[in-house]
Short mmCIF file of C-alpha atoms in Angstrom, two decimals:
data_model
loop_
_atom_site.label_atom_id
_atom_site.label_comp_id
_atom_site.label_asym_id
_atom_site.label_seq_id
_atom_site.Cartn_x
_atom_site.Cartn_y
_atom_site.Cartn_z
CA MET A 1 85.91 118.56 116.67
CA VAL A 2 87.54 119.79 119.88
CA GLU A 3 91.19 118.78 120.14
CA GLY A 4 93.21 118.65 123.36
CA VAL A 5 93.10 120.80 126.46
CA GLU A 6 93.56 124.03 124.48
CA GLY A 7 90.58 123.18 122.31
CA GLY A 8 88.57 122.32 125.40
CA ALA A 9 89.47 125.64 127.01
CA ALA A 10 88.34 127.50 123.88
CA ALA A 11 85.07 125.54 123.88
CA ALA A 12 84.56 126.41 127.57
CA ALA A 13 85.00 130.10 126.77
CA ARG A 14 82.39 129.88 124.01
CA LEU A 15 79.92 128.13 126.32
CA ALA A 16 80.51 130.74 129.01
CA GLY A 17 79.73 133.41 126.41
CA GLY A 18 76.34 131.88 125.69
CA ALA A 19 77.06 129.56 122.72
CA PRO A 20 74.71 126.55 122.52
CA LEU A 21 76.20 123.20 123.53
CA ARG A 22 75.48 121.45 120.22
CA GLU A 23 77.09 124.26 118.22
CA THR A 24 80.23 124.11 120.36
CA LEU A 25 80.76 120.35 120.66
CA ASP A 26 80.15 117.26 118.61
CA VAL A 27 78.02 115.62 121.30
CA THR A 28 78.46 112.20 119.67
CA ASP A 29 82.26 112.35 119.94
CA PRO A 30 83.72 111.12 123.26
CA GLY A 31 86.90 113.08 122.58
CA ASP A 32 84.99 116.39 122.60
CA TRP A 33 83.51 115.73 126.03
CA LEU A 34 86.85 114.68 127.49
CA ALA A 35 88.56 117.73 126.00
CA LEU A 36 85.88 120.02 127.43
CA ASP A 37 86.21 118.40 130.86
CA ALA A 38 89.95 119.09 130.91
CA GLY A 39 89.68 122.49 129.21
CA VAL A 40 87.22 123.95 131.71
CA ARG A 41 89.89 123.69 134.43
CA GLU A 42 92.74 125.00 132.24
CA ALA A 43 93.98 127.97 134.29
CA VAL A 44 96.05 131.10 133.63
CA TRP A 45 97.81 133.35 136.12
CA GLU A 46 95.79 136.42 137.05
CA ARG A 47 95.86 138.72 140.09
CA SER A 48 98.21 136.52 142.11
CA ARG A 49 96.28 133.30 141.47
CA PHE A 50 95.45 130.78 138.80
CA LEU A 51 92.00 131.11 137.26
CA PRO A 52 90.37 129.34 134.27
CA ARG A 53 90.12 131.71 131.33
CA TRP A 54 86.35 131.64 130.99
CA GLU A 55 85.86 132.54 134.70
CA ARG A 56 87.52 135.89 134.19
CA SER A 57 84.56 137.17 132.19
CA ALA A 58 81.62 134.94 133.11
CA PRO A 59 81.99 133.25 136.53
CA LEU A 60 79.26 130.86 137.64
CA PRO A 61 76.79 131.89 140.32
CA ASP A 62 76.91 130.20 143.71
CA GLU A 63 73.58 128.48 143.08
CA PRO A 64 73.43 126.45 139.82
CA THR A 65 69.65 125.98 139.92
CA GLY A 66 68.89 128.42 137.11
CA LEU A 67 71.80 127.59 134.84
CA ASP A 68 71.11 126.73 131.23
CA GLU A 69 72.52 123.58 129.61
CA ALA A 70 75.77 125.17 128.41
CA ARG A 71 76.71 126.76 131.74
CA LEU A 72 75.61 123.67 133.68
CA ALA A 73 78.12 121.74 131.56
CA LEU A 74 80.81 124.13 132.84
CA ALA A 75 79.65 123.53 136.40
CA LEU A 76 79.90 119.77 135.94
CA CYS A 77 83.56 120.19 134.99
CA HIS A 78 84.38 122.94 137.51
CA ARG A 79 87.66 122.97 139.44
CA ASP A 80 85.74 123.08 142.73
CA GLY A 81 84.38 119.65 143.71
CA ARG A 82 81.47 121.23 145.61
CA VAL A 83 80.33 122.97 142.42
CA ARG A 84 80.57 119.71 140.45
CA GLN A 85 78.62 117.85 143.13
CA GLU A 86 75.86 120.45 143.24
CA ALA A 87 75.64 120.49 139.43
CA LEU A 88 75.07 116.73 139.38
CA ARG A 89 71.75 117.20 141.18
CA HIS A 90 70.50 119.40 138.32
CA SER A 91 72.03 117.42 135.44
CA VAL A 92 69.00 115.12 135.09
CA ARG A 93 67.10 118.04 133.51
CA HIS A 94 69.40 117.86 130.50
CA PRO A 95 69.83 114.35 129.01
CA GLU A 96 72.70 115.59 126.83
CA LEU A 97 74.80 116.17 129.95
CA LEU A 98 74.74 112.50 130.88
CA SER A 99 78.07 112.30 129.04
CA LEU A 100 79.63 114.50 131.72
CA VAL A 101 77.96 112.41 134.43
CA VAL A 102 79.81 109.42 132.96
CA ILE A 103 83.10 111.29 133.32
CA ARG A 104 82.26 112.32 136.88
CA CYS A 105 81.78 108.62 137.76
CA ALA A 106 85.59 108.43 137.73
CA ASP A 107 86.02 111.75 139.57
CA TRP A 108 88.96 112.05 141.97
CA VAL A 109 86.64 113.43 144.72
CA ARG A 110 84.75 110.63 146.42
CA PRO A 111 81.43 112.47 147.14
CA VAL A 112 81.28 113.69 143.52
CA ARG A 113 82.05 110.21 142.27
CA GLU A 114 79.38 108.58 144.41
CA ASP A 115 76.67 111.08 143.44
CA ALA A 116 77.54 110.68 139.73
CA ARG A 117 77.33 106.91 139.99
CA GLN A 118 73.92 107.15 141.59
CA VAL A 119 72.67 109.42 138.80
CA LEU A 120 74.10 107.16 136.10
CA GLY A 121 72.65 104.02 137.67
CA GLU A 122 69.19 105.60 137.84
CA THR A 123 69.09 107.14 134.37
CA LEU A 124 71.04 104.83 132.04
CA ASP A 125 68.77 102.78 129.80
CA VAL A 126 69.46 100.73 126.69
CA ASP A 127 69.17 103.63 124.23
CA THR A 128 71.46 105.94 126.18
CA ALA A 129 73.85 103.05 126.88
CA LEU A 130 74.20 102.39 123.15
CA ALA A 131 74.91 106.06 122.51
CA LEU A 132 77.34 106.47 125.42
CA ALA A 133 79.20 103.17 125.07
CA PRO A 134 82.33 104.66 123.39
CA LEU A 135 82.66 107.32 126.10
CA VAL A 136 81.98 104.88 128.96
CA LEU A 137 84.66 102.51 127.68
CA ARG A 138 87.22 105.30 127.31
CA VAL A 139 86.55 106.55 130.83
CA GLY A 140 86.67 102.94 131.99
CA ARG A 141 90.41 102.88 131.30
CA ARG A 142 90.96 105.48 134.00
CA ASP A 143 91.51 104.85 137.68
CA ARG A 144 88.10 104.39 139.33
CA GLY A 145 86.53 104.05 135.88
CA ALA A 146 85.34 100.45 136.15
CA PHE A 147 81.92 101.37 137.57
CA GLY A 148 80.67 102.84 134.33
CA VAL A 149 81.73 99.75 132.36
CA GLU A 150 79.94 97.50 134.85
CA VAL A 151 76.73 99.51 134.55
CA LEU A 152 77.04 99.57 130.76
CA GLY A 153 77.39 95.79 130.64
CA ARG A 154 74.47 95.28 132.99
CA VAL A 155 72.19 97.47 130.89
CA LEU A 156 73.25 96.14 127.48
CA ARG A 157 72.83 92.53 128.58
CA ARG A 158 69.12 93.31 128.62
CA ALA A 159 69.22 94.62 125.05
CA SER A 160 67.78 92.57 122.22
CA HIS A 161 69.96 91.28 119.40
CA GLU A 162 68.59 93.91 117.03
CA ARG A 163 69.40 96.81 119.36
CA LEU A 164 72.82 95.55 120.38
CA ALA A 165 73.62 95.10 116.68
CA ARG A 166 73.84 98.89 116.40
CA LEU A 167 77.27 98.63 118.00
CA PHE A 168 78.45 95.84 115.68
CA SER A 169 79.12 98.42 112.98
CA ALA A 170 80.30 101.21 115.28
CA HIS A 171 83.39 103.12 114.18
CA ASP A 172 84.66 103.00 117.75
CA ARG A 173 86.74 99.81 118.01
CA PRO A 174 86.42 99.23 121.80
CA ALA A 175 82.64 99.63 121.56
CA ARG A 176 82.48 97.07 118.75
CA ARG A 177 84.59 94.61 120.73
CA PHE A 178 82.45 95.13 123.84
CA ALA A 179 79.25 94.49 121.87
CA TYR A 180 80.56 91.27 120.35
CA ARG A 181 81.73 90.02 123.76
CA LEU A 182 78.22 90.56 125.10
CA ALA A 183 76.74 88.85 122.05
CA VAL A 184 79.01 85.83 122.50
CA GLU A 185 78.30 85.71 126.23
CA GLY A 186 74.55 85.90 125.65
CA ARG A 187 74.60 83.46 122.69
CA LEU A 188 72.86 86.05 120.54
CA LEU A 189 74.61 85.00 117.32
CA ARG A 190 74.42 81.66 115.57
CA PRO A 191 77.69 79.83 114.78
CA ALA A 192 77.39 80.68 111.09
CA GLU A 193 76.89 84.38 111.89
CA LEU A 194 79.95 84.36 114.16
CA ALA A 195 82.01 82.73 111.41
CA ARG A 196 80.97 85.37 108.88
CA VAL A 197 81.91 88.16 111.31
CA ALA A 198 85.29 86.53 111.93
CA ALA A 199 85.89 86.39 108.18
CA ARG A 200 84.91 89.96 107.31
CA ASP A 201 85.67 92.16 110.34
CA GLN A 202 88.91 94.16 110.13
CA ASP A 203 89.67 94.01 113.86
CA THR A 204 91.84 91.05 114.86
CA VAL A 205 90.35 90.97 118.38
CA VAL A 206 86.83 90.59 116.96
CA GLN A 207 88.10 88.01 114.47
CA ASP A 208 89.66 85.85 117.19
CA LEU A 209 86.70 86.26 119.52
CA CYS A 210 84.09 85.31 116.94
CA ALA A 211 86.10 82.50 115.33
CA THR A 212 86.72 80.89 118.72
CA ALA A 213 83.07 81.29 119.71
CA ALA A 214 81.83 79.90 116.39
CA LEU A 215 83.89 76.74 116.74
CA ALA A 216 83.14 76.34 120.46
CA SER A 217 79.40 76.69 119.88
CA LEU A 218 79.40 73.74 117.51
CA GLY A 219 80.00 71.41 120.45
CA ASP A 220 79.20 67.87 119.44
CA VAL A 221 77.13 68.87 116.41
CA CYS A 222 77.46 66.29 113.65
CA ASP A 223 75.39 68.04 111.00
CA GLU A 224 77.59 68.48 107.92
CA ASP A 225 75.58 71.48 106.74
CA VAL A 226 76.19 73.28 110.04
CA TYR A 227 79.91 72.59 109.80
CA GLU A 228 79.95 73.81 106.21
CA ASP A 229 78.21 77.07 107.19
CA VAL A 230 80.89 77.68 109.83
CA LEU A 231 84.03 76.33 108.20
CA SER A 232 83.53 77.77 104.74
CA PRO A 233 83.78 81.46 105.85
CA LEU A 234 86.68 80.69 108.18
CA LEU A 235 88.70 78.81 105.57
CA SER A 236 88.23 81.58 102.99
CA ALA A 237 88.97 84.47 105.39
CA ALA A 238 91.69 86.95 104.47
CA ASN A 239 93.09 87.01 108.00
CA PRO A 240 95.59 84.17 108.62
CA ARG A 241 94.56 83.63 112.25
CA THR A 242 90.96 83.11 111.19
CA ARG A 243 91.96 80.70 108.42
CA SER A 244 94.18 78.77 110.84
CA ALA A 245 91.25 78.36 113.23
CA GLY A 246 89.20 76.88 110.41
CA VAL A 247 92.01 74.56 109.32
CA THR A 248 92.47 73.26 112.87
CA ALA A 249 88.72 72.60 113.09
CA LEU A 250 88.82 70.37 110.01
CA ARG A 251 90.02 67.48 112.14
CA ARG A 252 87.08 67.71 114.54
CA ALA A 253 84.71 67.97 111.60
CA GLY A 254 86.08 64.73 110.16
CA ARG A 255 87.42 66.52 107.09
CA SER A 256 91.17 66.24 107.74
CA GLU A 257 91.87 65.44 104.09
CA GLU A 258 91.03 69.06 103.22
CA ALA A 259 94.03 70.26 105.26
CA TRP A 260 96.36 69.11 102.47
CA THR A 261 95.23 72.02 100.32
CA PHE A 262 96.43 74.47 102.96
CA LEU A 263 99.98 73.12 103.20
CA GLY A 264 101.04 75.73 100.63
CA ASP A 265 99.11 78.64 102.19
CA ARG A 266 100.77 82.05 102.08
CA SER A 267 100.66 82.28 105.90
CA GLY A 268 103.10 80.43 108.13
CA VAL A 269 100.58 79.90 110.93
CA VAL A 270 98.06 78.37 108.50
CA ARG A 271 100.73 76.06 107.07
CA ALA A 272 101.70 74.96 110.59
CA CYS A 273 98.07 74.17 111.47
CA ALA A 274 97.63 72.27 108.21
CA ARG A 275 100.73 70.17 108.92
CA TYR A 276 99.38 69.40 112.40
CA VAL A 277 96.05 68.17 111.02
CA VAL A 278 97.77 66.13 108.30
CA ARG A 279 100.07 64.46 110.80
CA GLN A 280 97.19 63.73 113.17
CA GLN A 281 95.56 61.67 110.44
CA GLY A 282 98.82 59.80 109.84
CA GLY A 283 100.05 61.77 106.83
CA ASP A 284 103.50 63.22 106.17
CA PRO A 285 103.62 66.70 104.61
CA VAL A 286 107.31 66.56 103.65
CA PRO A 287 106.85 64.39 100.52
CA TRP A 288 104.01 66.69 99.46
CA TYR A 289 106.35 69.70 99.62
CA ARG A 290 109.17 67.85 97.88
CA GLU A 291 106.94 66.79 95.01
CA ARG A 292 105.88 70.36 94.31
CA CYS A 293 109.39 71.77 94.50
CA THR A 294 110.86 69.28 92.03
CA ALA A 295 109.53 71.27 89.05
CA PRO A 296 111.53 74.53 89.14
CA ASP A 297 109.69 76.00 86.13
CA ASP A 298 106.14 75.17 87.23
CA PRO A 299 104.23 78.49 86.99
CA ALA A 300 101.54 77.14 89.32
CA LEU A 301 104.00 76.45 92.16
CA PRO A 302 102.63 78.26 95.27
CA PRO A 303 105.29 80.27 97.13
CA GLY A 304 103.94 78.85 100.39
CA ALA A 305 104.99 75.36 99.30
CA VAL A 306 108.57 76.56 98.85
CA ILE A 307 108.98 78.04 102.31
CA GLY A 308 106.87 75.20 103.74
CA LEU A 309 109.53 72.71 102.61
CA ALA A 310 112.16 74.65 104.53
CA GLU A 311 109.94 74.77 107.61
CA CYS A 312 109.66 71.01 107.99
CA ALA A 313 112.48 69.43 105.92
CA ASP A 314 116.23 69.28 106.56
CA ARG A 315 119.38 70.70 104.95
CA ALA A 316 119.49 67.86 102.43
CA ASP A 317 116.42 69.41 100.77
CA ALA A 318 118.26 72.66 100.02
CA GLY A 319 119.08 71.16 96.62
CA LEU A 320 115.40 71.43 95.69
CA LEU A 321 115.31 75.12 96.61
CA ARG A 322 118.40 76.33 94.73
CA PRO A 323 116.91 75.88 91.21
CA LEU A 324 113.90 77.90 92.36
CA LEU A 325 116.10 81.00 92.64
CA ALA A 326 115.56 81.37 88.89
CA HIS A 327 111.79 80.75 88.95
CA PRO A 328 109.75 83.20 86.85
CA ALA A 329 107.48 84.09 89.81
CA ALA A 330 108.92 86.68 92.20
CA GLY A 331 107.10 85.16 95.17
CA VAL A 332 108.75 81.79 94.56
CA ARG A 333 112.20 83.36 94.22
CA ALA A 334 111.73 85.28 97.46
CA ARG A 335 110.56 82.19 99.36
CA ALA A 336 113.43 80.16 97.93
CA VAL A 337 115.92 82.66 99.36
CA ALA A 338 114.08 82.68 102.69
CA GLY A 339 114.00 78.87 102.71
CA LEU A 340 117.73 78.56 102.06
CA ARG A 341 118.38 81.03 104.86
CA ALA A 342 116.11 79.05 107.22
CA LEU A 343 118.07 75.89 106.40
CA ASP A 344 121.36 77.79 106.88
CA CYS A 345 122.24 77.03 103.26
CA ALA A 346 122.11 80.50 101.72
CA GLU A 347 125.53 80.80 100.08
CA VAL A 348 126.68 84.27 99.08
CA LYS A 349 127.63 83.34 95.51
CA GLN A 350 124.16 81.87 94.88
CA VAL A 351 121.97 84.68 96.25
CA TRP A 352 124.24 87.63 95.39
CA PRO A 353 122.99 87.94 91.77
CA LEU A 354 119.43 88.38 93.07
CA LEU A 355 120.45 91.69 94.67
CA ASP A 356 119.52 93.20 91.28
CA ASP A 357 116.16 91.41 91.09
CA PRO A 358 113.28 93.57 89.80
CA SER A 359 111.12 92.49 92.75
CA PRO A 360 111.50 94.43 96.04
CA GLY A 361 110.38 91.35 97.96
CA VAL A 362 113.18 89.24 96.52
CA VAL A 363 115.82 91.89 97.22
CA ARG A 364 114.54 92.26 100.77
CA GLU A 365 115.02 88.53 101.38
CA VAL A 366 118.45 88.60 99.73
CA VAL A 367 119.62 91.45 101.95
CA THR A 368 118.41 89.60 105.05
CA ALA A 369 120.34 86.53 103.93
CA LEU A 370 123.53 88.52 103.17
CA LEU A 371 123.64 90.69 106.29
CA PRO A 372 125.71 88.18 108.33
CA TRP A 373 128.39 88.35 105.58
CA SER A 374 128.21 92.10 104.93
CA ALA A 375 131.91 92.58 105.80
CA GLU A 376 132.93 90.14 103.05
CA LEU A 377 130.85 91.65 100.23
CA PRO A 378 132.52 93.75 97.49
CA THR A 379 132.26 97.34 98.66
CA GLU A 380 132.65 98.94 95.23
CA GLU A 381 129.83 96.90 93.70
CA LEU A 382 127.50 97.70 96.58
CA GLN A 383 128.39 101.39 96.38
CA ALA A 384 127.60 101.37 92.66
CA ARG A 385 124.13 100.04 93.44
CA THR A 386 123.32 103.13 95.54
CA GLY A 387 123.46 105.35 92.46
CA ALA A 388 120.36 107.23 91.32
CA ASP A 389 120.27 105.16 88.13
CA ARG A 390 119.26 102.08 90.13
CA GLU A 391 115.73 101.29 91.30
CA ARG A 392 114.78 102.38 94.80
CA HIS A 393 114.63 98.89 96.31
CA ILE A 394 118.10 98.09 94.96
CA ARG A 395 119.54 101.34 96.37
CA LEU A 396 117.92 100.57 99.72
CA GLY A 397 119.20 96.98 99.78
CA ALA A 398 122.76 98.03 98.97
CA PHE A 399 122.63 100.78 101.59
CA ARG A 400 121.47 98.34 104.28
CA LEU A 401 124.42 96.07 103.55
CA LEU A 402 126.91 98.96 103.51
CA ASP A 403 125.45 100.44 106.66
CA ALA A 404 125.92 97.08 108.41
CA ARG A 405 129.64 97.27 107.62
CA GLY A 406 130.08 100.34 109.80
CA GLY A 407 133.12 102.59 109.70
CA VAL A 408 133.99 104.84 106.79
CA VAL A 409 132.19 102.50 104.35
CA ALA A 410 128.85 103.09 106.06
CA LEU A 411 129.50 106.85 106.36
CA ARG A 412 130.41 107.12 102.67
CA ALA A 413 127.22 105.32 101.61
CA ALA A 414 124.99 107.37 103.91
CA VAL A 415 126.44 110.74 102.87
CA GLY A 416 126.10 109.74 99.23
CA LEU A 417 122.37 109.14 99.73
CA LEU A 418 121.65 112.46 101.44
CA GLN A 419 120.59 113.81 98.04
CA ASP A 420 118.65 110.70 96.99
CA PRO A 421 115.37 111.43 95.20
CA ASP A 422 113.44 109.23 97.66
CA PHE A 423 112.45 111.04 100.86
CA LYS A 424 112.46 107.99 103.11
CA LEU A 425 115.86 106.85 101.87
CA ARG A 426 117.26 110.35 102.46
CA THR A 427 115.84 110.27 105.99
CA TRP A 428 117.36 106.86 106.78
CA ALA A 429 120.70 108.01 105.38
CA ALA A 430 120.62 111.14 107.57
CA GLN A 431 119.84 109.06 110.64
CA SER A 432 122.75 106.75 109.78
CA VAL A 433 125.12 109.72 109.60
CA GLN A 434 123.89 111.12 112.91
CA ARG A 435 124.45 107.86 114.77
CA TRP A 436 127.76 107.08 113.01
CA ARG A 437 130.84 106.41 115.10
CA PRO A 438 134.30 105.35 113.86
CA SER A 439 134.95 101.63 113.77
CA PRO A 440 137.45 100.41 116.41
CA ASP A 441 139.51 98.50 113.83
CA GLU A 442 139.96 101.47 111.47
CA ARG A 443 142.77 103.98 111.70
CA ARG A 444 142.00 107.35 113.22
CA GLY A 445 142.65 110.53 111.31
CA ASP A 446 141.30 109.39 107.92
CA PRO A 447 140.93 112.63 105.90
CA GLU A 448 137.99 111.13 103.99
CA VAL A 449 136.02 110.95 107.25
CA GLY A 450 136.61 114.65 107.84
CA GLU A 451 135.46 115.48 104.32
CA LEU A 452 132.32 113.34 104.66
CA LEU A 453 131.42 114.90 108.01
CA ASP A 454 131.86 118.38 106.54
CA ARG A 455 129.46 117.47 103.74
CA SER A 456 126.86 116.49 106.32
CA ARG A 457 127.44 119.33 108.79
CA HIS A 458 123.83 120.48 108.37
CA LEU A 459 122.80 117.38 110.37
CA PHE A 460 124.75 118.42 113.47
CA SER A 461 125.17 121.34 115.77
CA ASP A 462 128.64 122.92 115.69
CA HIS A 463 129.44 121.39 119.07
CA MET A 464 128.41 117.87 118.05
CA LEU A 465 130.31 118.08 114.77
CA ARG A 466 133.53 119.15 116.52
CA ARG A 467 133.07 116.41 119.09
CA LEU A 468 132.52 113.72 116.43
CA LYS A 469 135.58 114.89 114.51
CA ARG A 470 137.71 114.66 117.64
CA VAL A 471 136.49 111.10 118.23
CA ALA A 472 137.41 110.24 114.63
CA GLY A 473 140.80 111.95 115.00
CA VAL A 474 140.24 114.45 112.20
CA GLY A 475 140.49 117.63 114.24
CA GLY A 476 137.79 120.01 115.46
#
């Protein structure tokens, strides 16, 4: 793999010395070609002028007719546009060099660009288009790079489903997206196939594209089996956006009653779509949520039902959420805290005990709920929770609340964590110290501030430390 301009310059030197192209580059990697293109022109100062390194020992002849593949590649990337243009006329002898022709299609010199586009238009077929698609799409993001993408699309639209499918599993994400767009445009995939892609692909763009196309292609189809083939993969997809598309489609499929089962989904967007479908059929999701939250010890209570109640109920329903703060399931406790916060009913005395919860997710929600009242929290108790004897998530939660206080309290907590066993927590503490400034409502000249800054002097230059001490009124 050739990395960056320096790697490209080293590859150019090897090619100039006679190394074969395939031994120097990974010809299937677009990054190697782009690095070579930039590296060939990487110049150093020599004899009162800049000259690419490889030209010092092996300059190209004036006539590129007899050049082998490796040195013709150098000519196609040459700093002189006339050399690049002349090399294009000989590039058709070496199919491997079509990658550099693609790059020259976005060349900054108009004659070179036009000749490259003519060569590409005459030589690009389906097989080469499939192989070059990742490179074409990367070059297409450049100024004057749209031509290659247009030619690629024109050629691949003639490809059969089986051949285009080679790009469906490509590691290159833009190439995969491009292939699926062409497949959707050409109606090459059945609705059920699109739904399965939307459910299993890891790329959210492909998921949205295929889910939308699968549902749109159903049209006015009334066949229940067809709907089942499409909706089943969408409704069971791991991605929330894909599931939400399936839930929304339940109404059109005449299966609105199934939306009730998604009211307690773990995703907020899926819950919102389910509530929409339920309401469109005349139902009310609020009683459904209330019924499930009335049993605070129910081990089967889905956490999504807890936060769902807060999303569509009012403050009077906070009484149903408070008992859930003691639920045995961590997910329910976390959603109960989040729900009380959403209803503006998260009282400090109720959520404070959960700052010691064994679940990081619960503590994270508690800290978010307590941040607006950080100045009123007991400093000593929070400071005690930053000790090494506490679990990491508890130390982190206490530090976030102390850091929000500002002033000497925040500085004391951050300096105390500079030796924490957790690397990330040490890093965040160091960053807190470096951005620390004295609080306007605290007295200047506090000797503790000077001591704490001295303990963290390794984080500052001498100049910055003296400056910060002067601002804090503790001398230089």
